[in-house]
Amino acid sequence: MRVLVTGGAGYIGSHTVLQLLQEGHEVSIADNFSNSSPESVRRVTSLAERSVVLRNVDLLNQADLNAMFQDIQPEAVIHFAGLKAVGESVAQPLKYYRNNVTGTLNLLESMESVGCRTLVFSSSATVYGESTALPLVESTPRSATNPYGRTKLHIEEMLEELAASDGRWSIANLRYFNPVGAHESGLIGEDPQGIPNNLMPYVAQVAIGRREKVGVFGGDYPTADGTGVRDYIHVIDLAAGHLAALDYLQESKGAHTWNLGTGAGSSVLEVIDAFARVSGQPVAYEIVDRRPGDVAENYANAEKARLDLGWKAERGLEQMVEDMWRWQKMNPTGFDEIPASEMTDEELAEFLGS
Ligand code: NAD
Ligand code: UFG
């Protein structure tokens, strides 16, 4: 299939593009490199020994987006492009609504313009808000606790309304739990800018010596060891879920929603222990105040994805940590900084060819 991937240079996008290429799909990527580097795409093409079309396209630029759709005529879209930092979304809500909601609206209009109506969307377990009914099933009522989460919720609703209005659309809302890990080659992985917001990249940076110690946000939650519990999912399993959803959409119209998680939770201290064990490095930590807005515990019921898609997460915490550690060791400061937001499509093509 000709698949257009928005945000394909990013963390989850790059791992998914690799699998698409390995499965024989023709891939094109639209990314503005606001949180990524074309180096990830270069490494993906070298791992897959296949080429991709990489365009410097901002979803907020409808003309550029339309031109790309006219050119590529994709049969399906996987939509990763979005901003994802919860704290930043509280400080700058309009930036999040503009980028995530307007960006998606533009994308849907570009899709319509070429009659492409198959879409896989990166949603998030954040749409379960502060729900305490565990495990979380797709029918759990949605809510949002911050602007980032509300953009995901609005987009899910927009997609459902679109599918209800026109029976030609096939849409998958994939609700990711906590994606971690990296490709086993150690060549691609998550490269957070500045101080990581998320636990696993923070722990990795402590293990490699870039940061002193992990602040554990709360030690008095009603969980087995008092620290927060999350459903960590290996990014390779998560990527595979997108290919399974794409297959399903070939046979099925309408809007569908699936949780992508393992179904099991790990605590903050379990993650720190696993990292120290695998890396052989001490991981210092200190229990500090709870982070506002965090829930004690959160994990998926992933049965629906298993039944409908034949998909199931296969990698456990140990492997997530091993792969994350390999990536961290091989790329202690992430991808080299390349001023890609200024690069033309010709320069990008040349860069990938080099
Ligand atoms: P990421 O930041 O690594 O990737 C997002 C990509 O989108 C980046 O390459 C960025 O440059 C690009 N982008 C952003 N705005 C754009 C725009 N207007 N035009 C073109 N490109 C744009 O993030 P990720 O972790 O790979 O997440 C991918 C998607 O999954 C996001 O939508 C995110 O909200 C969602 N998600 C992520 C997590 C997580 O913990 N990583 C959890 C749940 C959902
Ligand atoms: N934590 C710490 N110290 C840190 C960072 C995190 O103790 O430095 C704890 C948190 O309190 C939580 C756990 O580690 O208990 C996981 O926190 P993350 O920030 O890694 O992940 P969250 O579950 O808070 O949020 C992530 C994404 C959201 C997404 C959500 C959906 O960041 O965007 O998963 O499941 F919405």
Coordinates of C-alpha atoms and ligand atoms in Angstrom, one line a residue:
M1 CA 0.0 0.0 0.0
R2 CA 1.0 3.6 -0.4
V3 CA 1.0 4.9 3.2
L4 CA 1.6 8.5 4.1
V5 CA 2.9 8.8 7.7
T6 CA 2.7 12.2 9.5
G7 CA 5.3 12.6 12.2
G8 CA 7.2 9.7 10.8
A9 CA 10.6 11.1 11.9
G10 CA 9.5 11.0 15.6
Y11 CA 9.9 8.2 18.2
I12 CA 6.9 6.0 17.5
G13 CA 6.6 7.0 13.8
S14 CA 10.2 6.0 13.0
H15 CA 9.7 2.5 14.5
T16 CA 6.4 2.1 12.6
V17 CA 7.9 3.3 9.3
L18 CA 10.6 0.7 9.6
Q19 CA 8.0 -2.1 10.0
L20 CA 5.9 -0.7 7.1
L21 CA 9.0 -0.8 4.9
Q22 CA 9.8 -4.3 6.0
E23 CA 6.3 -5.4 5.1
G24 CA 6.7 -4.0 1.6
H25 CA 4.6 -0.8 1.8
E26 CA 5.5 2.4 0.0
V27 CA 6.1 5.0 2.6
S28 CA 6.1 8.8 2.5
I29 CA 6.6 11.0 5.5
A30 CA 5.3 14.5 6.3
D31 CA 7.2 16.0 9.3
N32 CA 8.2 19.5 10.3
F33 CA 11.0 18.3 12.6
S34 CA 9.7 20.3 15.5
N35 CA 10.6 17.4 17.7
S36 CA 12.7 15.1 15.6
S37 CA 15.6 14.8 13.2
P38 CA 15.8 13.4 9.6
E39 CA 18.6 11.3 11.0
S40 CA 16.1 8.8 12.4
V41 CA 14.6 8.4 8.9
R42 CA 18.1 8.0 7.4
R43 CA 18.8 5.2 9.9
V44 CA 15.4 3.6 9.2
T45 CA 16.0 3.5 5.5
S46 CA 19.4 1.9 6.1
L47 CA 18.0 -0.7 8.4
A48 CA 15.2 -1.6 5.9
E49 CA 17.4 -1.2 2.9
R50 CA 14.6 0.7 1.3
S51 CA 13.8 4.3 0.5
V52 CA 11.1 6.6 1.6
V53 CA 9.8 10.0 0.4
L54 CA 10.6 12.5 3.2
R55 CA 9.0 16.0 3.0
N56 CA 9.4 19.0 5.3
V57 CA 5.7 19.6 5.6
D58 CA 3.9 21.3 8.5
L59 CA 0.3 20.1 9.0
L60 CA -0.6 23.7 9.6
N61 CA 0.3 24.6 6.0
Q62 CA -2.7 23.3 4.1
A63 CA -1.3 24.2 0.7
D64 CA 1.9 22.2 1.3
L65 CA -0.1 19.3 2.6
N66 CA -2.5 19.3 -0.3
A67 CA 0.4 19.4 -2.7
M68 CA 2.0 16.4 -1.0
F69 CA -1.3 14.4 -1.2
Q70 CA -1.8 15.3 -4.9
D71 CA 1.7 14.1 -5.6
I72 CA 1.7 10.9 -3.5
Q73 CA -2.0 9.8 -3.8
P74 CA -1.8 7.7 -0.6
E75 CA -4.2 4.9 0.0
A76 CA -3.9 5.2 3.8
V77 CA -2.5 7.6 6.4
I78 CA -1.0 6.9 9.8
H79 CA -1.2 10.1 11.8
F80 CA 1.5 10.6 14.5
A81 CA 2.2 14.3 14.1
G82 CA 1.4 16.2 17.3
L83 CA 2.7 17.9 20.3
K84 CA 2.7 15.7 23.4
A85 CA 4.2 17.5 26.5
V86 CA 1.4 17.6 29.2
G87 CA 3.0 20.5 31.2
E88 CA 3.7 22.6 28.1
S89 CA 0.1 22.1 27.0
V90 CA -1.1 23.6 30.4
A91 CA 1.2 26.6 29.9
Q92 CA 0.4 27.0 26.2
P93 CA -3.0 25.5 25.5
L94 CA -3.7 27.4 22.2
K95 CA -0.4 26.1 20.7
Y96 CA -1.7 22.5 21.4
Y97 CA -5.2 23.1 20.0
R98 CA -3.7 24.8 16.9
N99 CA -1.1 22.1 16.2
N100 CA -3.0 19.0 17.2
V101 CA -6.6 19.8 16.4
T102 CA -6.2 22.2 13.5
G103 CA -3.4 20.0 12.1
T104 CA -5.7 17.0 12.1
L105 CA -8.5 19.0 10.5
N106 CA -6.2 20.1 7.7
L107 CA -5.0 16.5 7.3
L108 CA -8.6 15.2 7.0
E109 CA -9.4 17.8 4.3
S110 CA -6.3 16.9 2.4
M111 CA -7.3 13.3 2.6
E112 CA -10.8 14.1 1.3
S113 CA -9.2 16.1 -1.6
V114 CA -7.7 12.9 -3.0
G115 CA -10.4 10.4 -1.9
C116 CA -8.1 8.8 0.7
R117 CA -10.3 7.7 3.6
T118 CA -8.3 5.2 5.6
L119 CA -6.7 6.6 8.8
V120 CA -4.9 5.3 11.8
F121 CA -4.7 7.9 14.6
S122 CA -2.3 8.1 17.6
S123 CA -4.6 8.6 20.5
S124 CA -3.7 8.0 24.1
A125 CA -4.7 6.5 27.4
T126 CA -4.9 10.1 28.6
V127 CA -8.5 10.1 27.3
Y128 CA -9.4 8.0 30.3
G129 CA -8.7 11.0 32.5
E130 CA -8.7 10.1 36.1
S131 CA -10.7 7.0 35.8
T132 CA -10.1 4.5 38.5
A133 CA -12.1 1.6 37.0
L134 CA -9.2 -0.8 36.2
P135 CA -8.3 -2.3 33.9
L136 CA -9.3 0.4 31.4
V137 CA -11.6 -0.8 28.6
E138 CA -12.4 1.1 25.5
S139 CA -15.9 1.8 26.7
T140 CA -14.7 3.6 29.8
P141 CA -16.1 7.1 29.7
R142 CA -13.7 9.7 28.4
S143 CA -12.5 12.8 30.0
A144 CA -9.4 15.1 30.0
T145 CA -7.3 16.5 32.8
N146 CA -5.2 18.8 30.6
P147 CA -5.2 20.6 27.2
Y148 CA -3.0 17.9 25.6
G149 CA -5.5 15.2 26.7
R150 CA -8.4 17.3 25.5
T151 CA -6.9 17.6 22.0
K152 CA -6.8 13.8 21.8
L153 CA -10.4 13.6 23.0
H154 CA -11.6 16.3 20.6
I155 CA -9.8 14.5 17.7
E156 CA -11.3 11.1 18.6
E157 CA -14.8 12.8 18.6
M158 CA -14.1 14.6 15.3
L159 CA -13.1 11.3 13.7
E160 CA -16.2 9.5 15.0
E161 CA -18.4 12.2 13.7
L162 CA -16.7 12.1 10.3
A163 CA -17.1 8.3 10.1
A164 CA -20.7 8.6 11.1
S165 CA -21.4 11.3 8.4
D166 CA -19.8 9.4 5.5
G167 CA -19.7 5.6 5.4
R168 CA -16.6 5.6 3.1
W169 CA -14.2 6.3 6.0
S170 CA -12.2 3.6 7.8
I171 CA -10.6 5.0 11.0
A172 CA -8.7 3.5 13.9
N173 CA -8.2 5.4 17.2
L174 CA -5.3 3.7 18.9
R175 CA -5.0 4.5 22.6
Y176 CA -1.4 4.0 23.5
F177 CA -0.5 3.3 27.1
N178 CA 3.2 4.1 28.0
P179 CA 5.5 3.5 25.0
V180 CA 9.1 2.8 25.9
G181 CA 12.1 0.9 24.5
A182 CA 13.8 1.1 21.2
H183 CA 14.7 -1.0 18.1
E184 CA 17.0 -3.9 19.0
S185 CA 19.7 -2.5 16.7
G186 CA 20.2 0.5 19.0
L187 CA 20.0 2.8 16.0
I188 CA 16.7 4.4 16.6
G189 CA 14.9 5.3 19.8
E190 CA 13.4 8.2 21.8
D191 CA 15.4 11.4 21.8
P192 CA 13.7 13.8 24.2
Q193 CA 14.7 17.4 24.0
G194 CA 15.9 19.0 27.3
I195 CA 14.9 17.4 30.6
P196 CA 12.7 14.3 29.9
N197 CA 9.2 14.5 31.2
N198 CA 8.7 10.8 31.2
L199 CA 10.0 8.2 33.6
M200 CA 11.9 5.8 31.4
P201 CA 14.1 8.3 29.4
Y202 CA 14.8 10.1 32.7
V203 CA 16.0 6.8 34.3
A204 CA 18.1 6.1 31.3
Q205 CA 19.8 9.4 31.6
V206 CA 20.6 8.8 35.3
A207 CA 22.0 5.4 34.4
I208 CA 24.3 6.9 31.7
G209 CA 25.4 9.6 34.1
R210 CA 23.8 12.6 32.5
R211 CA 21.5 13.3 35.5
E212 CA 22.1 12.8 39.2
K213 CA 19.0 11.0 40.4
V214 CA 15.4 10.2 39.6
G215 CA 12.7 12.1 41.5
V216 CA 10.1 9.5 42.3
F217 CA 6.8 11.4 42.2
G218 CA 5.0 10.1 45.3
G219 CA 5.8 7.2 47.6
D220 CA 2.4 7.0 49.3
Y221 CA 0.0 5.9 46.5
P222 CA -2.3 3.0 47.3
T223 CA -0.2 0.6 45.2
A224 CA 2.0 -2.3 46.4
D225 CA 5.1 -0.2 46.9
G226 CA 3.5 3.2 47.1
T227 CA 4.8 4.4 43.7
G228 CA 2.8 5.0 40.6
V229 CA 1.9 2.0 38.3
R230 CA 1.7 2.2 34.5
D231 CA 1.3 -0.1 31.6
Y232 CA 4.6 0.2 29.7
I233 CA 4.6 -1.1 26.2
H234 CA 7.5 -1.8 24.0
V235 CA 7.6 0.6 21.0
I236 CA 8.1 -2.4 18.6
D237 CA 4.9 -4.1 19.8
L238 CA 3.1 -0.7 19.6
A239 CA 4.4 -0.2 16.0
A240 CA 3.1 -3.7 15.1
G241 CA -0.4 -2.7 16.4
H242 CA -0.5 0.0 13.6
L243 CA 0.1 -2.5 10.9
A244 CA -2.5 -4.8 12.4
A245 CA -5.0 -1.9 12.5
L246 CA -4.2 -1.0 8.9
D247 CA -5.0 -4.5 7.8
Y248 CA -8.3 -4.5 9.7
L249 CA -9.3 -1.2 8.1
Q250 CA -9.0 -2.8 4.6
E251 CA -12.1 -4.9 5.5
S252 CA -14.0 -2.6 7.7
K253 CA -15.6 0.9 7.5
G254 CA -16.4 3.2 10.4
A255 CA -14.5 4.4 13.4
H256 CA -12.9 1.8 15.7
T257 CA -11.0 2.2 19.0
W258 CA -8.4 -0.1 20.5
N259 CA -6.2 0.1 23.6
L260 CA -2.6 -0.8 22.9
G261 CA -1.1 -1.9 26.1
T262 CA 0.2 -5.1 27.7
G263 CA -2.5 -5.4 30.3
A264 CA -0.1 -5.3 33.2
G265 CA 1.4 -2.5 35.3
S266 CA 4.9 -1.8 36.7
S267 CA 5.7 0.6 39.5
V268 CA 8.2 3.4 39.3
L269 CA 10.5 1.5 41.7
E270 CA 10.2 -1.7 39.6
V271 CA 11.3 0.3 36.5
I272 CA 14.2 1.8 38.4
D273 CA 15.3 -1.7 39.7
A274 CA 15.0 -3.2 36.3
F275 CA 17.2 -0.5 34.8
A276 CA 19.8 -0.8 37.5
R277 CA 19.9 -4.6 37.0
V278 CA 20.1 -4.5 33.2
S279 CA 22.6 -1.6 32.9
G280 CA 24.8 -2.7 35.9
Q281 CA 24.8 1.0 36.8
P282 CA 23.5 2.4 40.1
V283 CA 20.3 4.4 39.6
A284 CA 19.9 6.9 42.5
Y285 CA 16.5 8.1 43.3
E286 CA 14.6 10.1 45.9
I287 CA 10.9 10.1 46.7
V288 CA 9.6 13.6 46.2
D289 CA 6.1 15.1 46.1
R290 CA 3.4 13.7 43.9
R291 CA 3.1 15.3 40.4
P292 CA -0.2 17.1 40.1
G293 CA -2.6 15.3 37.8
D294 CA -1.0 11.9 38.1
V295 CA -3.2 8.9 38.9
A296 CA -2.0 6.1 41.2
E297 CA -2.4 3.3 38.7
N298 CA -3.3 2.8 35.1
Y299 CA -3.3 -0.3 32.9
A300 CA -5.1 -1.5 29.9
N301 CA -7.5 -4.2 29.1
A302 CA -6.1 -5.1 25.7
E303 CA -8.5 -7.9 24.8
K304 CA -10.3 -6.0 22.1
A305 CA -7.1 -5.6 20.1
R306 CA -6.3 -9.3 20.6
L307 CA -9.8 -10.4 19.4
D308 CA -10.2 -7.9 16.5
L309 CA -6.7 -7.4 15.3
G310 CA -5.0 -10.6 16.4
W311 CA -2.5 -8.3 18.1
K312 CA -0.9 -8.7 21.5
A313 CA 2.1 -7.1 23.1
E314 CA 4.9 -9.7 23.4
R315 CA 7.8 -8.0 25.1
G316 CA 8.2 -7.6 28.8
L317 CA 9.7 -4.9 31.0
E318 CA 13.2 -6.6 30.9
Q319 CA 13.4 -6.3 27.2
M320 CA 12.0 -2.8 27.1
V321 CA 14.8 -1.8 29.5
E322 CA 17.5 -3.8 27.6
D323 CA 16.6 -2.1 24.3
M324 CA 16.3 1.3 25.8
W325 CA 19.7 0.9 27.5
R326 CA 21.4 -0.2 24.2
W327 CA 20.0 2.8 22.4
Q328 CA 21.1 5.1 25.3
K329 CA 24.6 3.7 25.3
M330 CA 25.0 3.9 21.6
N331 CA 23.6 7.4 21.4
P332 CA 24.3 9.0 24.7
T333 CA 23.2 12.4 23.5
G334 CA 20.5 11.2 21.0
F335 CA 20.6 12.1 17.3
D336 CA 22.9 14.8 16.1
E337 CA 21.2 18.1 15.8
I338 CA 20.4 18.9 12.2
P339 CA 18.7 22.2 11.4
A340 CA 16.1 20.3 9.5
S341 CA 13.1 22.7 9.8
E342 CA 14.9 24.9 7.2
M343 CA 15.7 22.0 4.8
T344 CA 14.1 21.8 1.4
D345 CA 12.7 18.5 0.1
E346 CA 15.6 18.3 -2.3
E347 CA 18.1 18.7 0.6
L348 CA 16.3 16.1 2.6
A349 CA 16.4 13.6 -0.3
E350 CA 20.1 14.3 -0.7
F351 CA 20.6 13.8 3.1
L352 CA 18.8 10.4 3.0
G353 CA 20.8 9.3 0.0
S354 CA 24.1 10.1 1.7
Ligands
NAD1 P1 7.4 12.6 18.7 O1 7.4 14.0 19.2 O2 8.7 11.8 18.8 O3 6.8 12.5 17.3 C1 5.9 13.4 16.7 C2 6.4 13.9 15.4 O4 5.4 14.8 14.8 C3 7.7 14.6 15.4 O5 8.5 14.1 14.4 C4 7.3 16.1 15.2 O6 8.4 16.8 14.5 C5 6.1 15.9 14.3 N1 5.2 17.1 14.3 C6 4.6 17.7 15.3 N2 3.7 18.6 14.9 C7 3.8 18.6 13.5 C8 3.2 19.4 12.5 N3 2.3 20.4 12.8 N4 3.4 19.1 11.2 C9 4.3 18.1 10.9 N5 4.9 17.4 11.8 C10 4.7 17.6 13.1 O7 6.3 11.8 19.6 P2 5.9 10.3 19.7 O8 6.2 9.9 21.1 O9 6.4 9.6 18.5 O10 4.3 10.4 19.6 C11 3.6 10.2 18.4 C12 2.1 10.4 18.6 O11 1.7 9.5 19.6 C13 1.8 11.8 19.1 O12 0.6 12.2 18.5 C14 1.5 11.6 20.6 O13 0.6 12.5 21.2 C15 1.0 10.2 20.6 N6 1.2 9.5 21.9 C16 2.5 9.4 22.4 C17 2.7 8.8 23.7 C18 4.1 8.7 24.2 O14 4.2 8.6 25.4 N7 5.2 8.8 23.4 C19 1.6 8.3 24.4 C20 0.3 8.4 23.8 C21 0.2 9.0 22.6
UFG2 N1 7.5 9.5 37.2 C1 8.4 9.8 38.3 N2 9.5 10.6 38.0 C2 9.7 11.1 36.8 C3 8.8 10.9 35.7 C4 7.6 10.1 36.0 O1 8.2 9.2 39.3 O2 10.7 11.8 36.6 C5 6.3 8.6 37.5 C6 5.0 9.3 37.3 O3 4.5 9.9 38.4 C7 4.1 8.0 36.9 C8 5.1 7.2 36.1 O4 6.4 7.6 36.5 O5 3.7 7.3 38.0 C9 5.0 7.3 34.6 O6 5.1 8.7 34.2 P1 5.4 9.2 32.7 O7 5.5 10.7 32.8 O8 6.4 8.4 32.1 O9 4.0 8.8 32.0 P2 2.5 9.2 32.3 O10 1.8 7.9 32.6 O11 2.4 10.2 33.3 O12 2.0 9.8 30.9 C10 2.3 9.1 29.6 C11 2.5 10.2 28.6 C12 1.2 10.9 28.4 C13 0.1 10.0 28.0 C14 0.0 8.9 29.1 C15 -1.0 7.9 28.6 O13 3.5 11.1 28.9 O14 1.3 11.8 27.3 O15 1.3 8.3 29.3 O16 -0.9 6.7 29.2 F1 -1.1 10.6 27.9

